[in-house]
Coordinates of C-alpha atoms in Angstrom, one line a residue:
M1 CA -13.1 -73.8 13.8
E2 CA -9.4 -73.7 13.0
I3 CA -7.7 -76.5 15.3
K4 CA -3.7 -75.9 16.4
S5 CA -2.8 -79.6 14.3
K6 CA 0.9 -79.6 15.3
Y7 CA 1.2 -83.0 18.1
P8 CA -1.8 -85.0 16.7
W9 CA -2.1 -87.6 19.2
L10 CA -3.9 -90.7 19.4
V11 CA -4.4 -90.6 22.1
A12 CA -17.1 -110.2 33.3
L13 CA -16.3 -111.6 36.2
M14 CA -20.7 -111.0 37.2
C15 CA -20.6 -114.4 38.7
V16 CA -18.6 -115.3 41.7
F17 CA -19.1 -115.9 45.3
T18 CA -15.9 -113.9 46.6
V19 CA -13.5 -111.3 45.9
L20 CA -10.1 -111.1 46.8
S21 CA -9.8 -108.2 48.5
I22 CA -6.7 -106.1 46.9
G23 CA -7.1 -102.3 50.0
L24 CA -9.9 -100.7 48.6
I25 CA -11.7 -102.4 50.6
K26 CA -11.5 -103.1 53.5
S27 CA -13.7 -106.1 53.7
P28 CA -14.2 -108.3 50.8
I29 CA -17.6 -108.3 49.0
S30 CA -19.2 -111.2 48.1
I31 CA -19.8 -111.5 43.8
I32 CA -23.9 -110.4 43.8
P33 CA -25.0 -109.6 39.4
F34 CA -26.6 -105.5 40.1
E35 CA -30.1 -107.0 38.9
S36 CA -29.8 -109.2 42.3
R37 CA -28.8 -106.6 44.8
G38 CA -31.6 -104.3 46.6
S39 CA -33.7 -103.2 44.3
T40 CA -33.4 -102.1 40.5
T41 CA -35.9 -100.6 40.0
P42 CA -35.3 -96.9 39.9
V43 CA -37.6 -95.2 43.2
D44 CA -38.6 -91.6 42.1
I45 CA -39.1 -89.3 44.2
L46 CA -40.5 -85.7 43.8
A47 CA -37.0 -83.1 45.5
Q48 CA -39.4 -81.4 48.1
N49 CA -40.3 -84.3 49.4
F50 CA -37.1 -86.7 50.0
L51 CA -36.3 -87.3 53.5
P52 CA -32.5 -88.4 54.1
V53 CA -31.8 -92.3 52.9
D54 CA -31.7 -93.0 56.3
M55 CA -34.5 -92.5 57.7
N56 CA -36.3 -93.4 55.2
K57 CA -38.8 -96.0 55.9
E58 CA -39.6 -96.5 52.1
F59 CA -35.7 -96.9 51.4
Q60 CA -34.8 -99.0 54.2
A61 CA -37.9 -101.2 53.3
K62 CA -36.5 -101.9 49.2
K63 CA -32.7 -100.7 49.7
P64 CA -33.3 -99.0 46.2
R65 CA -29.3 -98.7 44.3
L66 CA -30.4 -96.7 41.7
I67 CA -32.7 -93.4 42.8
V68 CA -33.7 -90.8 40.5
I69 CA -35.1 -87.0 42.7
E70 CA -37.2 -85.1 41.0
D71 CA -38.0 -81.5 40.4
F72 CA -34.8 -80.8 41.4
H73 CA -34.7 -76.6 41.6
A74 CA -31.0 -74.9 40.3
T75 CA -31.1 -72.0 42.8
M76 CA -29.4 -69.3 39.9
L77 CA -30.5 -70.8 36.9
N78 CA -34.5 -70.7 38.4
N79 CA -35.1 -74.1 36.2
N80 CA -35.6 -77.5 37.6
R81 CA -34.6 -81.7 36.3
S82 CA -34.0 -84.4 38.4
L83 CA -30.7 -86.4 39.2
H84 CA -30.2 -90.1 39.0
V85 CA -28.0 -91.5 42.4
Y86 CA -26.5 -94.9 42.0
L87 CA -25.5 -95.8 45.0
P88 CA -22.8 -99.4 45.7
P89 CA -23.8 -102.2 47.0
S90 CA -23.0 -102.2 50.4
Y91 CA -24.8 -98.7 51.0
Y92 CA -27.2 -100.5 53.5
D93 CA -25.4 -102.6 55.2
D94 CA -23.8 -100.2 57.3
K95 CA -25.2 -96.8 58.3
E96 CA -21.7 -95.6 60.1
K97 CA -19.8 -95.8 56.7
K98 CA -19.7 -93.2 53.6
F99 CA -18.5 -93.1 50.1
P100 CA -16.6 -90.7 47.7
V101 CA -19.3 -89.3 44.9
L102 CA -18.6 -89.0 41.2
Y103 CA -20.8 -86.1 39.2
V104 CA -21.5 -86.2 36.7
H105 CA -23.2 -84.2 34.2
D106 CA -25.9 -85.8 30.6
G107 CA -27.6 -87.6 33.4
K108 CA -30.4 -89.4 32.1
S109 CA -28.0 -91.6 30.2
V110 CA -25.6 -92.8 32.8
F111 CA -27.6 -95.1 33.6
D112 CA -31.2 -95.2 31.4
I113 CA -31.1 -94.8 27.5
S114 CA -29.4 -91.4 26.0
D115 CA -32.9 -89.0 25.2
W116 CA -30.4 -87.8 22.1
S117 CA -28.3 -91.7 21.3
K118 CA -30.4 -94.2 22.2
E119 CA -26.8 -95.5 23.8
S120 CA -26.3 -95.5 28.0
L121 CA -23.0 -95.3 29.8
N122 CA -24.9 -98.6 31.8
M123 CA -21.8 -96.7 34.5
H124 CA -24.1 -98.6 37.3
T125 CA -23.2 -102.0 36.2
E126 CA -19.1 -101.4 36.1
A127 CA -19.2 -99.9 39.0
D128 CA -20.5 -102.8 40.6
K129 CA -18.4 -105.4 38.4
L130 CA -15.6 -103.4 39.9
I131 CA -16.2 -102.7 43.3
S132 CA -17.2 -107.0 43.7
E133 CA -13.5 -107.1 42.4
G134 CA -11.9 -105.8 44.5
K135 CA -11.1 -103.2 41.4
I136 CA -12.3 -99.8 43.2
K137 CA -13.9 -97.8 46.4
E138 CA -17.5 -98.3 46.6
I139 CA -18.9 -94.6 45.8
I140 CA -21.5 -92.8 45.3
I141 CA -22.3 -92.2 41.1
V142 CA -25.1 -88.6 41.2
G143 CA -25.7 -88.3 37.6
I144 CA -27.1 -84.1 36.8
D145 CA -30.0 -84.2 34.2
N146 CA -29.3 -81.4 31.0
I147 CA -32.6 -78.9 29.8
G148 CA -32.1 -80.5 26.1
K149 CA -32.4 -76.9 24.3
H150 CA -30.5 -75.2 27.1
R151 CA -27.6 -77.6 27.8
T152 CA -24.6 -75.6 25.1
S153 CA -25.3 -72.7 27.7
E154 CA -25.2 -74.2 30.2
Y155 CA -22.0 -76.3 30.0
S156 CA -20.5 -73.6 28.2
H157 CA -18.3 -70.9 30.4
W158 CA -18.2 -68.4 27.4
D159 CA -20.5 -67.6 24.3
G160 CA -20.3 -69.2 21.6
V161 CA -22.2 -70.5 18.1
D162 CA -23.1 -73.6 18.2
M163 CA -25.3 -74.7 14.5
G164 CA -24.9 -71.9 13.2
E165 CA -27.0 -70.0 16.3
P166 CA -24.9 -67.5 18.7
V167 CA -24.9 -69.8 22.6
L168 CA -24.9 -67.2 25.5
G169 CA -22.5 -69.1 27.8
K170 CA -24.3 -70.0 31.6
G171 CA -22.1 -71.7 32.9
D172 CA -21.0 -69.6 35.7
L173 CA -24.7 -70.5 36.6
Y174 CA -24.4 -74.1 36.2
E175 CA -21.5 -74.3 37.7
D176 CA -23.4 -72.6 40.4
F177 CA -26.3 -74.8 40.7
V178 CA -23.1 -78.0 40.7
I179 CA -21.6 -76.8 43.3
N180 CA -24.1 -75.1 45.6
D181 CA -27.4 -76.5 45.6
I182 CA -26.4 -80.3 44.7
K183 CA -23.5 -81.3 46.5
P184 CA -24.8 -79.7 50.0
F185 CA -27.7 -81.6 49.1
M186 CA -25.9 -84.6 48.7
D187 CA -24.1 -85.0 51.2
K188 CA -27.2 -83.5 53.7
N189 CA -29.0 -86.6 53.0
F190 CA -26.5 -89.5 51.7
R191 CA -23.1 -90.6 53.1
T192 CA -20.7 -89.2 51.1
L193 CA -17.4 -88.6 52.5
S194 CA -17.6 -84.9 51.0
D195 CA -13.7 -83.7 51.1
R196 CA -12.4 -82.0 47.6
D197 CA -10.2 -85.6 48.0
N198 CA -13.7 -88.1 47.4
T199 CA -15.1 -84.7 45.1
A200 CA -15.1 -86.1 41.0
L201 CA -16.7 -84.8 38.4
M202 CA -16.5 -86.7 35.0
G203 CA -18.7 -85.2 31.9
A204 CA -18.8 -86.3 28.2
S205 CA -18.1 -83.9 24.8
I206 CA -19.5 -79.9 25.6
G207 CA -20.0 -81.8 29.4
G208 CA -15.9 -82.2 29.3
L209 CA -15.6 -79.4 28.3
A210 CA -18.5 -78.2 31.4
T211 CA -16.3 -80.3 33.7
F212 CA -12.9 -79.1 32.8
N213 CA -13.5 -76.0 33.3
I214 CA -16.0 -76.0 37.4
G215 CA -12.6 -78.5 37.9
F216 CA -10.1 -75.6 37.2
R217 CA -12.5 -73.5 39.0
H218 CA -13.7 -74.8 41.5
S219 CA -10.7 -77.6 42.9
E220 CA -10.6 -76.6 46.5
V221 CA -14.4 -78.6 45.4
F222 CA -13.2 -81.3 43.3
S223 CA -9.4 -83.5 43.1
K224 CA -10.7 -85.1 40.3
L225 CA -11.9 -84.6 36.6
A226 CA -12.9 -87.5 34.1
M227 CA -13.1 -86.0 30.2
L228 CA -14.4 -87.9 27.5
S229 CA -14.2 -87.1 24.0
P230 CA -14.3 -83.3 24.9
Y231 CA -15.4 -79.8 23.2
L232 CA -12.2 -78.3 24.0
G233 CA -12.3 -76.4 21.0
W234 CA -15.3 -74.1 21.6
G235 CA -15.3 -71.3 21.9
D236 CA -12.7 -69.9 19.5
N237 CA -10.2 -72.1 21.7
K238 CA -10.3 -69.7 24.4
L239 CA -9.9 -72.9 26.0
Y240 CA -5.6 -73.3 24.8
D241 CA -5.3 -69.8 25.3
M242 CA -6.1 -69.6 29.1
L243 CA -4.0 -72.7 29.5
S244 CA -0.9 -71.5 27.9
T245 CA -0.9 -67.4 29.6
G246 CA -4.6 -67.4 31.2
V247 CA -6.7 -67.9 34.8
Y248 CA -5.6 -72.0 34.2
K249 CA -1.9 -72.3 33.2
D250 CA -1.0 -71.9 36.9
K251 CA -0.6 -76.1 37.8
K252 CA -4.1 -77.7 40.0
P253 CA -4.2 -79.9 42.7
L254 CA -6.0 -82.2 40.1
K255 CA -6.1 -85.6 38.6
I256 CA -6.5 -86.2 35.6
W257 CA -8.1 -87.8 32.9
I258 CA -8.9 -87.1 28.8
D259 CA -10.0 -90.0 26.3
V260 CA -11.1 -90.1 22.8
G261 CA -12.2 -92.4 19.9
S262 CA -10.1 -92.5 17.1
K263 CA -12.7 -91.7 13.8
E264 CA -13.8 -88.5 16.2
D265 CA -11.9 -85.8 13.5
S266 CA -10.9 -82.9 14.8
F267 CA -11.9 -83.7 18.6
V268 CA -8.2 -85.9 18.2
N269 CA -6.7 -82.9 17.8
M270 CA -8.8 -80.8 20.6
A271 CA -7.5 -83.5 23.2
A272 CA -3.4 -83.9 21.5
N273 CA -4.1 -79.7 22.1
G274 CA -5.5 -80.0 25.7
V275 CA -2.7 -83.3 26.9
L276 CA 0.2 -80.9 25.6
L277 CA -1.1 -77.8 26.9
L278 CA -1.5 -80.5 30.5
M279 CA 1.4 -81.6 30.2
N280 CA 4.1 -78.0 30.1
N281 CA 1.9 -76.7 32.5
G282 CA 3.5 -79.6 34.6
Y283 CA 1.2 -82.1 34.4
K284 CA 2.5 -85.6 35.2
Y285 CA 1.7 -87.8 32.6
S286 CA 0.3 -91.0 33.6
D287 CA 0.1 -90.1 37.1
E288 CA -1.9 -86.6 37.3
L289 CA -2.9 -87.5 34.0
V290 CA -3.6 -89.4 31.5
A291 CA -4.8 -90.2 27.6
Y292 CA -6.7 -92.6 25.5
E293 CA -6.8 -92.9 22.7
A294 CA -9.9 -95.5 22.1
P295 CA -9.0 -97.5 18.9
D296 CA -12.5 -96.1 16.2
G297 CA -14.5 -95.1 19.1
E298 CA -17.2 -92.8 18.0
H299 CA -19.1 -90.1 20.2
S300 CA -21.5 -91.4 21.8
E301 CA -22.7 -93.0 24.6
R302 CA -23.0 -96.5 23.3
F303 CA -18.5 -95.6 22.5
W304 CA -17.5 -93.9 26.2
A305 CA -19.6 -96.5 27.9
Q306 CA -16.9 -98.8 26.5
R307 CA -14.1 -96.8 28.5
I308 CA -15.5 -96.3 32.0
E309 CA -13.8 -99.3 33.0
P310 CA -10.6 -97.4 33.0
V311 CA -11.7 -94.1 33.7
L312 CA -13.2 -95.0 37.4
L313 CA -9.8 -97.5 37.6
F314 CA -8.2 -93.9 37.0
L315 CA -10.4 -91.6 39.7
F316 CA -10.9 -94.6 42.8
G317 CA -9.4 -97.7 42.4
N318 CA -5.8 -99.6 41.4
I319 CA -4.9 -99.9 38.4
G320 CA -2.3 -102.4 38.5
K321 CA 0.8 -102.6 36.1
P322 CA 0.7 -102.1 32.5
E323 CA 0.9 -106.4 31.4
S324 CA 1.2 -105.2 26.9
M325 CA 1.4 -102.2 24.8
K326 CA -0.1 -102.3 20.6
L327 CA 0.5 -100.0 18.3
Y328 CA -2.8 -98.7 16.3
V329 CA -1.1 -97.3 12.9
E330 CA -1.6 -96.8 9.3
N331 CA 0.2 -99.9 7.4
K332 CA 0.6 -98.0 4.6
I333 CA 1.1 -94.6 4.4
Y334 CA 1.6 -92.0 0.9
L335 CA 4.2 -89.5 0.9
S336 CA 1.8 -87.2 -1.0
D337 CA -1.0 -87.8 2.9
K338 CA -1.7 -83.9 3.4
A339 CA -2.6 -85.0 7.0
I340 CA -0.5 -86.4 9.1
K341 CA -0.6 -90.2 10.7
H342 CA 0.5 -91.0 14.2
I343 CA 1.1 -94.3 15.9
N344 CA -1.5 -94.8 18.9
S345 CA 0.5 -96.5 21.5
V346 CA -2.5 -98.4 23.4
V347 CA -0.6 -99.3 27.1
T348 CA -3.0 -102.4 29.5
Y349 CA -2.6 -103.0 32.5
D350 CA -3.2 -106.3 34.9
S351 CA -6.2 -104.7 35.5
G352 CA -7.9 -103.6 32.9
F353 CA -7.3 -100.0 32.8
K354 CA -6.2 -99.3 29.2
M355 CA -4.6 -95.5 28.8
T356 CA -2.4 -94.0 25.2
E357 CA 1.3 -93.5 25.4
V358 CA 1.8 -90.1 24.3
S359 CA 5.8 -89.6 25.0
A360 CA 7.2 -92.7 24.1
N361 CA 10.6 -93.5 22.0
Y362 CA 10.7 -94.0 18.9
S363 CA 13.1 -95.7 16.3
V364 CA 12.8 -96.3 13.2
E365 CA 14.7 -99.2 11.1
K366 CA 16.1 -96.8 7.7
S367 CA 16.0 -93.0 8.6
D368 CA 15.7 -91.7 6.0
L369 CA 12.3 -93.2 4.9
L370 CA 10.6 -92.4 8.0
K371 CA 10.3 -90.1 10.4
I372 CA 8.5 -89.6 13.8
D373 CA 7.7 -87.7 15.9
G374 CA 8.2 -87.0 19.9
F375 CA 4.8 -86.7 21.1
G376 CA 1.9 -88.4 19.8
G377 CA 3.4 -90.0 17.4
G378 CA 2.9 -88.2 14.4
L379 CA 4.2 -89.7 10.9
L380 CA 6.6 -88.0 8.7
P381 CA 7.3 -89.6 5.4
L382 CA 10.4 -89.2 3.9
A383 CA 11.3 -91.2 0.2
E384 CA 9.2 -94.5 -0.6
G385 CA 9.7 -97.6 0.5
V386 CA 9.6 -100.2 3.7
T387 CA 11.1 -100.2 7.3
K388 CA 10.0 -101.3 11.0
I389 CA 9.4 -99.0 13.9
T390 CA 10.5 -99.5 17.0
V391 CA 8.6 -97.7 20.6
K392 CA 9.3 -98.5 23.4
S393 CA 6.6 -97.0 26.9
S394 CA 8.0 -95.2 28.7
T395 CA 6.9 -98.7 31.5
G396 CA 9.3 -100.1 29.2
L397 CA 7.2 -101.9 26.8
T398 CA 8.5 -102.7 23.3
A399 CA 6.0 -103.1 20.2
Q400 CA 6.8 -103.1 16.4
E401 CA 5.1 -102.6 13.2
S402 CA 6.3 -102.4 9.9
I403 CA 4.9 -99.4 7.2
A404 CA 4.9 -99.1 3.6
I405 CA 5.4 -95.5 2.5
L406 CA 3.9 -94.9 -1.1
K407 CA 4.3 -92.4 -3.9

């Protein structure tokens, strides 16, 4: 697979007693560790035996915060899987209160250990932490299990090749499952805010591609998308064509998060291409669209878990104000380098939110030695020597580094 790389990009307070509300939560919630507020042992129940939470005597007695709904049927796919549901801290306190919902692919690893990596996103603990700090709204999170060998097929809307084997894309059927089976079930049995403004979708790797396609095909259902290390180049880069000249070229009313780890090789270029095309299509960076290249990040749940905080802040919270910027860049580059190096300018906000500044202003002390591309900070060495670079973010933050250009 050839990925266009013209624009490479780089992209607890758990035990205090009160929270200062910042306007997201109507009344402060006591900061109580997840393990202490309601039952943290997941309650397993068959889908066919499920009653609305407010009518279920067992739920009202045990007040479980994690619920596993087993054998949930996908009508069009004609298969069954489990749903993993997280309920926010005050869910059982006020039966009139409704909550936004975040739907997440690869559901088992959302709260539990992944069968693949033996790692977890631990989204329940991160959500509780941010809610109790008053940084995000209380939300419901729904993890949707994948079905092992059918995962790639269900997460792709077109055919492709995976590890040398042809894959028949069934993404349209999986999309139907999410929208016409799972969401109506959640809206019927849980107190959800069911409108698009309060409905978000998230996925990682090829689950990120599924999130992109489902979200862009159904912006009347979802208003927020989060894609962690998305496999945007799957199937001969078809998504880029759809963004450039196809059905995704027209701007949708979406809020979009895209991230990637700096050690994820081709995924870095895939993310860069996607971000650039979205910006070309009119998405306003740092408002409607945010990208983050996680320094030293790799392709697994352990590294994605480290990015859950900024994801939730972006989707459901107040990101706060920019506080500092740090440059992640190799301090030695070579004239003989075939791969273009780049600057990853990471801006940190006072809330803990992080993003990569992809359209910063760059200046080079000795411009005869080094040139910097305007998008993503691509470095073009011109001659041997040492020079200082200065980066100024769109928010006014400044950072500097010295770079040696060697033969």
